[in-house]
mmCIF file of N, CA and C in Angstrom:
data_model
loop_
_atom_site.group_PDB
_atom_site.id
_atom_site.type_symbol
_atom_site.label_atom_id
_atom_site.label_comp_id
_atom_site.label_asym_id
_atom_site.label_seq_id
_atom_site.Cartn_x
_atom_site.Cartn_y
_atom_site.Cartn_z
ATOM 1 N N MET D 1 0.831 2.351 17.869
ATOM 2 C CA MET D 1 0.274 2.305 15.476
ATOM 3 C C MET D 1 1.722 2.437 15.155
ATOM 4 N N ASP D 2 1.954 3.414 16.179
ATOM 5 C CA ASP D 2 3.266 2.264 14.781
ATOM 6 C C ASP D 2 4.092 0.843 14.903
ATOM 7 N N ALA D 3 4.423 0.202 16.187
ATOM 8 C CA ALA D 3 4.688 -0.794 16.000
ATOM 9 C C ALA D 3 3.462 -2.085 15.896
ATOM 10 N N ALA D 4 2.103 -1.257 15.648
ATOM 11 C CA ALA D 4 1.229 -2.138 14.454
ATOM 12 C C ALA D 4 2.226 -2.311 13.075
ATOM 13 N N TRP D 5 2.606 -1.142 12.652
ATOM 14 C CA TRP D 5 2.987 -0.931 11.408
ATOM 15 C C TRP D 5 3.800 -1.927 10.646
ATOM 16 N N PHE D 6 5.432 -2.142 12.103
ATOM 17 C CA PHE D 6 6.638 -2.533 11.960
ATOM 18 C C PHE D 6 6.045 -3.357 12.055
ATOM 19 N N GLY D 7 5.150 -4.516 12.508
ATOM 20 C CA GLY D 7 5.287 -5.777 12.779
ATOM 21 C C GLY D 7 4.282 -6.615 11.972
ATOM 22 N N LEU D 8 3.921 -4.928 10.685
ATOM 23 C CA LEU D 8 2.621 -6.069 9.625
ATOM 24 C C LEU D 8 3.897 -5.538 8.593
ATOM 25 N N ILE D 9 4.681 -4.437 8.331
ATOM 26 C CA ILE D 9 5.932 -4.970 7.532
ATOM 27 C C ILE D 9 7.072 -5.911 7.646
ATOM 28 N N GLY D 10 6.828 -6.200 9.173
ATOM 29 C CA GLY D 10 8.380 -7.864 9.389
ATOM 30 C C GLY D 10 7.528 -8.769 8.588
ATOM 31 N N VAL D 11 6.384 -8.687 9.036
ATOM 32 C CA VAL D 11 5.968 -10.008 8.298
ATOM 33 C C VAL D 11 5.641 -10.659 6.836
ATOM 34 N N VAL D 12 5.113 -9.234 6.611
ATOM 35 C CA VAL D 12 5.653 -9.061 4.716
ATOM 36 C C VAL D 12 6.958 -9.081 4.058
ATOM 37 N N VAL D 13 7.431 -8.357 5.141
ATOM 38 C CA VAL D 13 9.396 -8.713 4.331
ATOM 39 C C VAL D 13 9.482 -10.583 5.170
ATOM 40 N N GLY D 14 9.318 -10.667 5.505
ATOM 41 C CA GLY D 14 9.602 -12.106 5.777
ATOM 42 C C GLY D 14 9.220 -13.242 4.722
ATOM 43 N N GLY D 15 7.940 -12.574 4.406
ATOM 44 C CA GLY D 15 7.038 -13.526 3.458
ATOM 45 C C GLY D 15 7.351 -13.953 2.213
ATOM 46 N N LEU D 16 8.891 -12.885 1.967
ATOM 47 C CA LEU D 16 8.738 -11.975 0.588
ATOM 48 C C LEU D 16 10.040 -13.411 0.579
ATOM 49 N N ILE D 17 10.366 -13.047 1.749
ATOM 50 C CA ILE D 17 12.715 -14.065 1.666
ATOM 51 C C ILE D 17 11.783 -14.917 2.099
ATOM 52 N N SER D 18 11.779 -15.963 2.458
ATOM 53 C CA SER D 18 10.418 -16.744 2.718
ATOM 54 C C SER D 18 10.647 -17.451 1.389
ATOM 55 N N THR D 19 9.388 -17.186 0.119
ATOM 56 C CA THR D 19 8.816 -17.178 -1.312
ATOM 57 C C THR D 19 9.874 -17.293 -1.992
ATOM 58 N N LEU D 20 11.274 -16.113 -1.925
ATOM 59 C CA LEU D 20 12.540 -15.640 -2.440
ATOM 60 C C LEU D 20 13.341 -17.262 -2.546
ATOM 61 N N TRP D 21 12.965 -17.701 -1.425
ATOM 62 C CA TRP D 21 14.374 -18.649 -0.644
ATOM 63 C C TRP D 21 13.529 -19.538 -0.777
ATOM 64 N N GLY D 22 12.565 -20.172 -0.640
ATOM 65 C CA GLY D 22 12.406 -21.236 -1.359
ATOM 66 C C GLY D 22 12.264 -21.618 -3.907
ATOM 67 N N TRP D 23 11.882 -20.249 -3.728
ATOM 68 C CA TRP D 23 12.199 -20.330 -5.021
ATOM 69 C C TRP D 23 13.376 -21.296 -5.587
ATOM 70 N N LEU D 24 14.293 -19.917 -5.664
ATOM 71 C CA LEU D 24 15.468 -20.502 -5.085
ATOM 72 C C LEU D 24 16.794 -21.683 -5.195
ATOM 73 N N ALA D 25 15.689 -22.643 -3.583
ATOM 74 C CA ALA D 25 16.552 -23.467 -3.342
ATOM 75 C C ALA D 25 15.908 -24.677 -4.767
ATOM 76 N N THR D 26 14.173 -24.324 -5.372
ATOM 77 C CA THR D 26 13.362 -25.458 -6.310
ATOM 78 C C THR D 26 14.880 -25.194 -7.999
ATOM 79 N N ILE D 27 14.530 -24.111 -8.183
ATOM 80 C CA ILE D 27 16.192 -23.391 -9.710
ATOM 81 C C ILE D 27 16.763 -24.942 -9.368
ATOM 82 N N ARG D 28 17.866 -24.381 -7.746
ATOM 83 C CA ARG D 28 18.260 -24.672 -7.764
ATOM 84 C C ARG D 28 19.410 -26.196 -7.510
ATOM 85 N N GLN D 29 17.458 -27.316 -7.255
ATOM 86 C CA GLN D 29 17.454 -28.609 -6.941
ATOM 87 C C GLN D 29 17.268 -28.729 -8.826
ATOM 88 N N GLU D 30 16.410 -27.908 -9.340
ATOM 89 C CA GLU D 30 16.086 -28.388 -10.989
ATOM 90 C C GLU D 30 17.592 -28.415 -11.775
ATOM 91 N N LEU D 31 18.447 -27.310 -11.061
ATOM 92 C CA LEU D 31 19.805 -27.149 -11.533
ATOM 93 C C LEU D 31 20.787 -28.543 -11.594
ATOM 94 N N ALA D 32 20.656 -28.784 -10.485
ATOM 95 C CA ALA D 32 21.582 -30.098 -9.776
ATOM 96 C C ALA D 32 20.901 -31.955 -10.632
ATOM 97 N N ASP D 33 19.387 -31.946 -11.225
ATOM 98 C CA ASP D 33 18.887 -33.212 -11.634
ATOM 99 C C ASP D 33 19.646 -32.765 -13.278
ATOM 100 N N GLY D 34 18.934 -31.412 -13.901
ATOM 101 C CA GLY D 34 19.562 -31.217 -14.822
ATOM 102 C C GLY D 34 21.606 -31.492 -15.136
ATOM 103 N N LEU D 35 21.351 -30.710 -14.336
ATOM 104 C CA LEU D 35 23.450 -31.175 -14.601
ATOM 105 C C LEU D 35 23.673 -32.370 -14.882
ATOM 106 N N VAL D 36 22.758 -33.116 -13.631
ATOM 107 C CA VAL D 36 23.566 -35.038 -13.812
ATOM 108 C C VAL D 36 22.627 -35.432 -14.379
ATOM 109 N N GLY D 37 21.893 -35.455 -15.518
ATOM 110 C CA GLY D 37 20.993 -35.807 -16.596
ATOM 111 C C GLY D 37 21.925 -34.715 -17.831
ATOM 112 N N ALA D 38 21.984 -34.031 -17.960
ATOM 113 C CA ALA D 38 23.079 -34.326 -19.622
ATOM 114 C C ALA D 38 24.460 -34.312 -19.564
ATOM 115 N N ARG D 39 24.649 -35.247 -18.200
ATOM 116 C CA ARG D 39 25.692 -36.087 -17.718
ATOM 117 C C ARG D 39 25.410 -37.320 -18.270
ATOM 118 N N LEU D 40 25.027 -37.649 -17.534
ATOM 119 C CA LEU D 40 24.523 -38.903 -18.129
ATOM 120 C C LEU D 40 24.249 -38.952 -20.133
ATOM 121 N N VAL D 41 23.661 -37.578 -20.371
ATOM 122 C CA VAL D 41 22.642 -38.463 -21.667
ATOM 123 C C VAL D 41 24.536 -37.554 -22.512
ATOM 124 N N ASP D 42 25.177 -36.469 -22.068
ATOM 125 C CA ASP D 42 26.252 -36.689 -22.119
ATOM 126 C C ASP D 42 27.244 -37.864 -23.514
ATOM 127 N N ASP D 43 26.969 -38.783 -21.934
ATOM 128 C CA ASP D 43 28.281 -39.701 -21.840
ATOM 129 C C ASP D 43 27.868 -40.665 -23.187
ATOM 130 N N ASP D 44 26.085 -40.722 -22.874
ATOM 131 C CA ASP D 44 25.894 -41.307 -24.169
ATOM 132 C C ASP D 44 25.700 -40.568 -25.913
ATOM 133 N N LEU D 45 26.013 -39.998 -25.436
ATOM 134 C CA LEU D 45 26.352 -39.237 -26.856
ATOM 135 C C LEU D 45 27.717 -39.749 -27.756
ATOM 136 N N ALA D 46 28.304 -39.626 -26.112
ATOM 137 C CA ALA D 46 29.905 -39.806 -26.955
ATOM 138 C C ALA D 46 30.242 -41.023 -26.914
ATOM 139 N N ARG D 47 29.569 -41.825 -26.022
ATOM 140 C CA ARG D 47 29.408 -43.454 -27.137
ATOM 141 C C ARG D 47 29.600 -42.968 -28.026
ATOM 142 N N LEU D 48 28.115 -42.928 -28.762
ATOM 143 C CA LEU D 48 28.266 -43.346 -29.847
ATOM 144 C C LEU D 48 28.131 -42.261 -30.930
ATOM 145 N N GLU D 49 28.962 -40.923 -30.375
ATOM 146 C CA GLU D 49 29.777 -40.586 -31.394
ATOM 147 C C GLU D 49 30.639 -41.203 -31.681
ATOM 148 N N THR D 50 31.787 -42.526 -30.856
ATOM 149 C CA THR D 50 32.846 -43.059 -31.239
ATOM 150 C C THR D 50 32.809 -43.754 -31.546
ATOM 151 N N GLY D 51 31.189 -43.558 -32.947
ATOM 152 C CA GLY D 51 31.260 -45.064 -33.235
ATOM 153 C C GLY D 51 31.586 -46.297 -33.040
ATOM 154 N N SER D 52 31.034 -46.644 -31.810
ATOM 155 C CA SER D 52 30.630 -48.087 -31.389
ATOM 156 C C SER D 52 29.118 -48.421 -32.596
ATOM 157 N N VAL D 53 29.931 -50.189 -32.635
ATOM 158 C CA VAL D 53 28.974 -50.744 -33.406
ATOM 159 C C VAL D 53 28.699 -52.523 -32.700
ATOM 160 N N GLY D 54 27.416 -52.494 -33.224
ATOM 161 C CA GLY D 54 26.438 -53.740 -31.899
ATOM 162 C C GLY D 54 27.207 -54.734 -32.376
ATOM 163 N N ALA D 55 26.841 -55.828 -31.696
ATOM 164 C CA ALA D 55 26.782 -57.037 -32.378
ATOM 165 C C ALA D 55 25.925 -57.840 -33.109
ATOM 166 N N ALA D 56 25.412 -57.427 -33.509
ATOM 167 C CA ALA D 56 25.309 -57.435 -35.435
ATOM 168 C C ALA D 56 25.704 -56.995 -36.292
ATOM 169 N N GLY D 57 26.513 -55.679 -36.125
ATOM 170 C CA GLY D 57 27.043 -55.180 -37.003
ATOM 171 C C GLY D 57 26.497 -53.746 -37.418
ATOM 172 N N HIS D 58 25.204 -53.397 -36.788
ATOM 173 C CA HIS D 58 24.561 -52.514 -36.714
ATOM 174 C C HIS D 58 25.242 -51.356 -36.168
ATOM 175 N N GLN D 59 24.690 -49.825 -36.530
ATOM 176 C CA GLN D 59 25.634 -49.180 -35.699
ATOM 177 C C GLN D 59 24.064 -48.806 -34.380
ATOM 178 N N GLU D 60 25.650 -48.831 -33.050
ATOM 179 C CA GLU D 60 24.232 -48.851 -32.339
ATOM 180 C C GLU D 60 23.318 -47.453 -32.060
ATOM 181 N N ARG D 61 22.666 -47.275 -30.895
ATOM 182 C CA ARG D 61 20.868 -46.685 -30.901
ATOM 183 C C ARG D 61 21.567 -46.112 -29.542
ATOM 184 N N PRO D 62 21.030 -44.581 -29.486
ATOM 185 C CA PRO D 62 20.898 -44.183 -27.725
ATOM 186 C C PRO D 62 20.200 -45.483 -26.973
ATOM 187 N N ALA D 63 20.385 -45.204 -26.449
ATOM 188 C CA ALA D 63 20.636 -46.005 -25.181
ATOM 189 C C ALA D 63 18.418 -45.014 -24.196
ATOM 190 N N ALA D 64 18.069 -45.386 -24.536
ATOM 191 C CA ALA D 64 16.597 -45.181 -24.842
ATOM 192 C C ALA D 64 16.307 -45.592 -23.562
ATOM 193 N N GLN D 65 16.924 -45.965 -22.244
ATOM 194 C CA GLN D 65 17.074 -45.375 -21.277
ATOM 195 C C GLN D 65 17.667 -44.174 -20.495
ATOM 196 N N THR D 66 18.227 -44.224 -20.492
ATOM 197 C CA THR D 66 19.135 -43.177 -20.675
ATOM 198 C C THR D 66 18.254 -41.417 -20.426
ATOM 199 N N TRP D 67 18.039 -41.382 -21.830
ATOM 200 C CA TRP D 67 17.085 -40.433 -22.614
ATOM 201 C C TRP D 67 16.149 -40.677 -20.765
ATOM 202 N N ALA D 68 14.440 -41.406 -20.877
ATOM 203 C CA ALA D 68 13.624 -41.308 -20.280
ATOM 204 C C ALA D 68 13.934 -41.235 -18.443
ATOM 205 N N GLU D 69 14.871 -41.586 -18.184
ATOM 206 C CA GLU D 69 14.994 -41.251 -16.824
ATOM 207 C C GLU D 69 15.485 -39.300 -16.547
ATOM 208 N N ASN D 70 16.100 -39.323 -17.234
ATOM 209 C CA ASN D 70 16.730 -38.207 -17.282
ATOM 210 C C ASN D 70 16.055 -36.592 -18.290
ATOM 211 N N ARG D 71 15.208 -37.183 -19.426
ATOM 212 C CA ARG D 71 14.235 -35.933 -20.316
ATOM 213 C C ARG D 71 13.710 -35.177 -18.989
ATOM 214 N N VAL D 72 13.380 -35.292 -18.692
ATOM 215 C CA VAL D 72 12.417 -34.704 -17.540
ATOM 216 C C VAL D 72 13.321 -33.280 -17.768
ATOM 217 N N ALA D 73 14.279 -33.706 -16.084
ATOM 218 C CA ALA D 73 15.589 -32.751 -15.860
ATOM 219 C C ALA D 73 16.712 -32.106 -16.901
ATOM 220 N N LEU D 74 16.752 -32.613 -17.962
ATOM 221 C CA LEU D 74 16.871 -31.866 -18.761
ATOM 222 C C LEU D 74 15.765 -30.156 -19.296
ATOM 223 N N ALA D 75 14.929 -31.258 -19.629
ATOM 224 C CA ALA D 75 13.757 -30.011 -20.330
ATOM 225 C C ALA D 75 13.327 -29.153 -19.180
ATOM 226 N N LYS D 76 13.397 -29.626 -18.343
ATOM 227 C CA LYS D 76 12.728 -28.054 -17.172
ATOM 228 C C LYS D 76 14.813 -27.635 -16.965
ATOM 229 N N VAL D 77 15.632 -27.337 -17.496
ATOM 230 C CA VAL D 77 16.869 -26.501 -17.156
ATOM 231 C C VAL D 77 17.031 -25.753 -19.247
ATOM 232 N N LEU D 78 16.917 -26.732 -19.635
ATOM 233 C CA LEU D 78 17.519 -26.939 -21.294
ATOM 234 C C LEU D 78 17.273 -25.293 -22.607
ATOM 235 N N GLY D 79 17.267 -24.926 -22.916
ATOM 236 C CA GLY D 79 16.313 -23.534 -23.590
ATOM 237 C C GLY D 79 15.789 -24.680 -24.476
ATOM 238 N N TYR D 80 14.825 -23.928 -25.039
ATOM 239 C CA TYR D 80 13.899 -24.508 -26.150
ATOM 240 C C TYR D 80 14.761 -24.916 -27.646
ATOM 241 N N GLN D 81 15.618 -24.308 -28.208
ATOM 242 C CA GLN D 81 16.744 -25.109 -28.774
ATOM 243 C C GLN D 81 17.040 -25.695 -29.119
ATOM 244 N N GLN D 82 18.010 -25.787 -27.088
ATOM 245 C CA GLN D 82 19.101 -26.548 -27.054
ATOM 246 C C GLN D 82 17.881 -27.930 -26.452
ATOM 247 N N TRP D 83 16.942 -28.082 -26.271
ATOM 248 C CA TRP D 83 16.438 -29.028 -26.263
ATOM 249 C C TRP D 83 15.519 -29.558 -27.436
ATOM 250 N N SER D 84 15.497 -28.586 -28.728
ATOM 251 C CA SER D 84 14.836 -29.563 -29.675
ATOM 252 C C SER D 84 17.045 -30.679 -30.273
ATOM 253 N N THR D 85 17.288 -29.850 -29.710
ATOM 254 C CA THR D 85 19.138 -30.714 -30.679
ATOM 255 C C THR D 85 19.030 -32.062 -30.312
ATOM 256 N N VAL D 86 18.420 -31.739 -28.893
ATOM 257 C CA VAL D 86 18.998 -33.378 -28.405
ATOM 258 C C VAL D 86 18.164 -33.974 -28.455
ATOM 259 N N SER D 87 17.035 -33.261 -28.251
ATOM 260 C CA SER D 87 15.755 -34.674 -28.093
ATOM 261 C C SER D 87 15.461 -34.895 -29.155
ATOM 262 N N ALA D 88 15.790 -34.212 -30.121
ATOM 263 C CA ALA D 88 16.303 -34.922 -32.034
ATOM 264 C C ALA D 88 16.800 -36.355 -32.224
ATOM 265 N N VAL D 89 18.109 -36.668 -31.103
ATOM 266 C CA VAL D 89 18.571 -37.937 -31.560
ATOM 267 C C VAL D 89 18.008 -38.990 -31.208
ATOM 268 N N TYR D 90 17.307 -38.572 -29.891
ATOM 269 C CA TYR D 90 16.172 -39.378 -29.870
ATOM 270 C C TYR D 90 15.038 -40.038 -30.345
ATOM 271 N N ARG D 91 14.220 -38.518 -30.382
ATOM 272 C CA ARG D 91 12.880 -39.542 -31.155
ATOM 273 C C ARG D 91 14.331 -39.664 -32.602
ATOM 274 N N ARG D 92 14.546 -39.453 -33.355
ATOM 275 C CA ARG D 92 14.968 -40.069 -34.607
ATOM 276 C C ARG D 92 15.651 -41.439 -34.695
ATOM 277 N N SER D 93 16.015 -41.954 -32.894
ATOM 278 C CA SER D 93 16.871 -43.210 -32.839
ATOM 279 C C SER D 93 15.015 -44.361 -32.435
ATOM 280 N N ASP D 94 14.299 -43.639 -32.617
ATOM 281 C CA ASP D 94 12.945 -44.350 -31.835
ATOM 282 C C ASP D 94 12.930 -45.714 -32.874
ATOM 283 N N PRO D 95 12.997 -46.727 -32.643
ATOM 284 C CA PRO D 95 12.976 -48.273 -33.316
ATOM 285 C C PRO D 95 11.954 -48.187 -34.828
ATOM 286 N N SER D 96 10.406 -47.709 -33.791
ATOM 287 C CA SER D 96 9.372 -47.338 -34.861
ATOM 288 C C SER D 96 9.494 -46.159 -35.569
ATOM 289 N N SER D 97 10.897 -45.780 -35.776
ATOM 290 C CA SER D 97 10.570 -44.084 -36.163
ATOM 291 C C SER D 97 11.429 -44.564 -37.987
ATOM 292 N N THR D 98 10.710 -44.047 -39.463
ATOM 293 C CA THR D 98 11.341 -44.366 -40.927
ATOM 294 C C THR D 98 12.205 -43.619 -40.329
ATOM 295 N N HIS D 99 12.779 -42.651 -40.399
ATOM 296 C CA HIS D 99 13.103 -42.512 -41.026
ATOM 297 C C HIS D 99 15.496 -42.818 -40.510
ATOM 298 N N SER D 100 16.027 -42.706 -41.813
ATOM 299 C CA SER D 100 16.971 -43.725 -40.955
ATOM 300 C C SER D 100 18.215 -42.602 -40.239
ATOM 301 N N TRP D 101 19.114 -43.774 -40.206
ATOM 302 C CA TRP D 101 20.466 -43.156 -38.543
ATOM 303 C C TRP D 101 21.235 -42.674 -39.999
ATOM 304 N N SER D 102 21.245 -42.015 -41.019
ATOM 305 C CA SER D 102 22.252 -40.993 -42.037
ATOM 306 C C SER D 102 22.236 -40.156 -41.325
ATOM 307 N N GLY D 103 23.492 -39.702 -40.823
ATOM 308 C CA GLY D 103 24.220 -38.166 -40.846
ATOM 309 C C GLY D 103 23.567 -38.118 -39.287
ATOM 310 N N ARG D 104 23.523 -39.080 -38.264
ATOM 311 C CA ARG D 104 23.483 -38.552 -37.178
ATOM 312 C C ARG D 104 25.229 -38.742 -36.110
ATOM 313 N N ASP D 105 26.245 -38.045 -37.238
ATOM 314 C CA ASP D 105 26.923 -37.682 -36.559
ATOM 315 C C ASP D 105 27.139 -36.623 -36.495
ATOM 316 N N GLN D 106 26.865 -35.841 -37.377
ATOM 317 C CA GLN D 106 26.289 -34.636 -37.390
ATOM 318 C C GLN D 106 25.521 -33.571 -36.172
ATOM 319 N N GLU D 107 23.962 -34.732 -36.339
ATOM 320 C CA GLU D 107 23.721 -34.270 -35.235
ATOM 321 C C GLU D 107 23.710 -35.044 -33.345
ATOM 322 N N ILE D 108 24.752 -35.522 -32.870
ATOM 323 C CA ILE D 108 25.367 -35.933 -32.538
ATOM 324 C C ILE D 108 26.103 -35.459 -31.685
ATOM 325 N N ARG D 109 26.803 -34.599 -32.778
ATOM 326 C CA ARG D 109 27.507 -32.874 -32.736
ATOM 327 C C ARG D 109 27.091 -31.499 -32.014
ATOM 328 N N ALA D 110 26.095 -31.713 -32.178
ATOM 329 C CA ALA D 110 24.997 -30.648 -32.166
ATOM 330 C C ALA D 110 23.818 -30.450 -30.992
ATOM 331 N N ALA D 111 23.735 -32.092 -30.250
ATOM 332 C CA ALA D 111 23.419 -32.732 -28.864
ATOM 333 C C ALA D 111 24.214 -32.025 -27.610
ATOM 334 N N ARG D 112 25.289 -32.959 -28.213
ATOM 335 C CA ARG D 112 26.806 -32.681 -27.199
ATOM 336 C C ARG D 112 27.032 -31.250 -27.548
ATOM 337 N N GLU D 113 27.362 -30.533 -27.715
ATOM 338 C CA GLU D 113 27.328 -29.107 -28.020
ATOM 339 C C GLU D 113 26.286 -28.008 -27.766
ATOM 340 N N ALA D 114 25.383 -28.480 -27.609
ATOM 341 C CA ALA D 114 23.948 -28.564 -26.789
ATOM 342 C C ALA D 114 24.062 -28.139 -25.470
ATOM 343 N N LEU D 115 24.976 -29.457 -24.805
ATOM 344 C CA LEU D 115 24.981 -29.724 -24.094
ATOM 345 C C LEU D 115 25.349 -29.502 -22.378
ATOM 346 N N ALA D 116 26.876 -29.422 -23.633
ATOM 347 C CA ALA D 116 28.351 -28.125 -23.201
ATOM 348 C C ALA D 116 27.963 -28.247 -21.921
ATOM 349 N N PRO D 117 27.617 -26.760 -21.936
ATOM 350 C CA PRO D 117 27.908 -26.068 -20.443
ATOM 351 C C PRO D 117 26.967 -26.275 -19.592
ATOM 352 N N LEU D 118 25.666 -27.114 -19.375
ATOM 353 C CA LEU D 118 24.886 -27.510 -18.499
ATOM 354 C C LEU D 118 25.878 -29.113 -17.204
ATOM 355 N N ALA D 119 26.470 -29.975 -19.004
ATOM 356 C CA ALA D 119 27.223 -30.711 -18.108
ATOM 357 C C ALA D 119 28.783 -29.670 -17.535
ATOM 358 N N ALA D 120 29.215 -29.084 -18.027
ATOM 359 C CA ALA D 120 30.553 -28.497 -17.554
ATOM 360 C C ALA D 120 30.377 -28.280 -16.158
ATOM 361 N N GLY D 121 29.489 -27.474 -15.896
ATOM 362 C CA GLY D 121 29.129 -27.041 -14.092
ATOM 363 C C GLY D 121 27.669 -26.189 -14.538
ATOM 364 N N LYS D 122 26.983 -26.528 -13.116
ATOM 365 C CA LYS D 122 25.833 -25.306 -12.725
ATOM 366 C C LYS D 122 25.549 -23.237 -13.374
ATOM 367 N N ARG D 123 27.621 -23.034 -13.499
ATOM 368 C CA ARG D 123 27.157 -21.991 -13.274
ATOM 369 C C ARG D 123 27.627 -21.410 -14.582
ATOM 370 N N HIS D 124 27.573 -21.989 -15.536
ATOM 371 C CA HIS D 124 27.842 -21.762 -16.789
ATOM 372 C C HIS D 124 25.973 -21.926 -17.022
ATOM 373 N N VAL D 125 24.787 -22.113 -16.777
ATOM 374 C CA VAL D 125 23.376 -22.224 -17.440
ATOM 375 C C VAL D 125 23.271 -21.369 -16.149
ATOM 376 N N LEU D 126 23.305 -20.557 -15.718
ATOM 377 C CA LEU D 126 23.234 -19.355 -14.757
ATOM 378 C C LEU D 126 22.238 -18.891 -16.245
ATOM 379 N N SER D 127 22.917 -17.839 -15.951
ATOM 380 C CA SER D 127 22.464 -16.635 -17.568
ATOM 381 C C SER D 127 21.457 -17.606 -18.819
ATOM 382 N N GLN D 128 21.967 -19.109 -18.808
ATOM 383 C CA GLN D 128 20.712 -19.209 -19.671
ATOM 384 C C GLN D 128 19.795 -19.659 -19.226
ATOM 385 N N ARG D 129 19.731 -20.180 -18.200
ATOM 386 C CA ARG D 129 18.245 -20.010 -17.758
ATOM 387 C C ARG D 129 17.181 -18.682 -17.029
ATOM 388 N N TRP D 130 18.253 -18.584 -16.599
ATOM 389 C CA TRP D 130 17.090 -17.295 -16.497
ATOM 390 C C TRP D 130 17.005 -16.077 -17.663
ATOM 391 N N ARG D 131 17.565 -16.851 -18.915
ATOM 392 C CA ARG D 131 16.985 -16.277 -20.335
ATOM 393 C C ARG D 131 15.466 -17.446 -20.471
ATOM 394 N N ASN D 132 16.683 -18.068 -20.082
ATOM 395 C CA ASN D 132 14.267 -19.080 -20.688
ATOM 396 C C ASN D 132 13.736 -19.419 -20.304
ATOM 397 N N LEU D 133 13.315 -18.875 -18.777
ATOM 398 C CA LEU D 133 12.534 -17.648 -18.181
ATOM 399 C C LEU D 133 11.966 -16.757 -18.620
ATOM 400 N N PHE D 134 12.694 -15.758 -20.013
ATOM 401 C CA PHE D 134 11.158 -14.847 -20.191
ATOM 402 C C PHE D 134 12.029 -15.449 -21.844
ATOM 403 N N VAL D 135 11.927 -15.820 -22.382
ATOM 404 C CA VAL D 135 12.841 -16.854 -23.688
ATOM 405 C C VAL D 135 11.513 -17.246 -23.896
ATOM 406 N N ARG D 136 9.781 -16.755 -25.270
ATOM 407 C CA ARG D 136 9.367 -17.961 -25.214
ATOM 408 C C ARG D 136 9.506 -17.778 -27.190
ATOM 409 N N HIS D 137 8.636 -18.858 -27.245
ATOM 410 C CA HIS D 137 9.717 -19.169 -28.666
ATOM 411 C C HIS D 137 8.212 -19.659 -29.406
ATOM 412 N N THR D 138 7.211 -19.176 -30.805
ATOM 413 C CA THR D 138 7.382 -19.204 -31.429
ATOM 414 C C THR D 138 6.093 -19.748 -32.667
ATOM 415 N N GLY D 139 7.270 -20.804 -33.085
ATOM 416 C CA GLY D 139 7.484 -22.342 -33.143
ATOM 417 C C GLY D 139 8.169 -22.366 -34.174
ATOM 418 N N ASP D 140 8.044 -23.774 -35.233
ATOM 419 C CA ASP D 140 9.060 -23.697 -36.093
ATOM 420 C C ASP D 140 9.189 -22.907 -37.058
#
């Protein structure tokens, strides 16, 4: 009977280790995708922060394609406040938006600051990712 218990304990422990390993691999992949996305979006925002002026003499807007390709990865790893700060830049830049593009410098600077820990590397956001799992947003 003792051998049966050891076998059962071995199966349970093996299942827990396998589950934990899969969960950690998923989080690691999300962080890697988020890091790449943060760097690309940060690069786009850095271009805007320099005050580039387009061919028609208008202020350039954020690249919608860069945002569209990376927003899912960023949504998985950024906290709610960080997400709101970064996404606000892209929401305001929507051509159908009625908002003016004034105050963009502060928004861009805040978005770059929100992305900075993630763009710097995965080690800097592990604790943030852990906190994001347990912090619920209650609304604005």
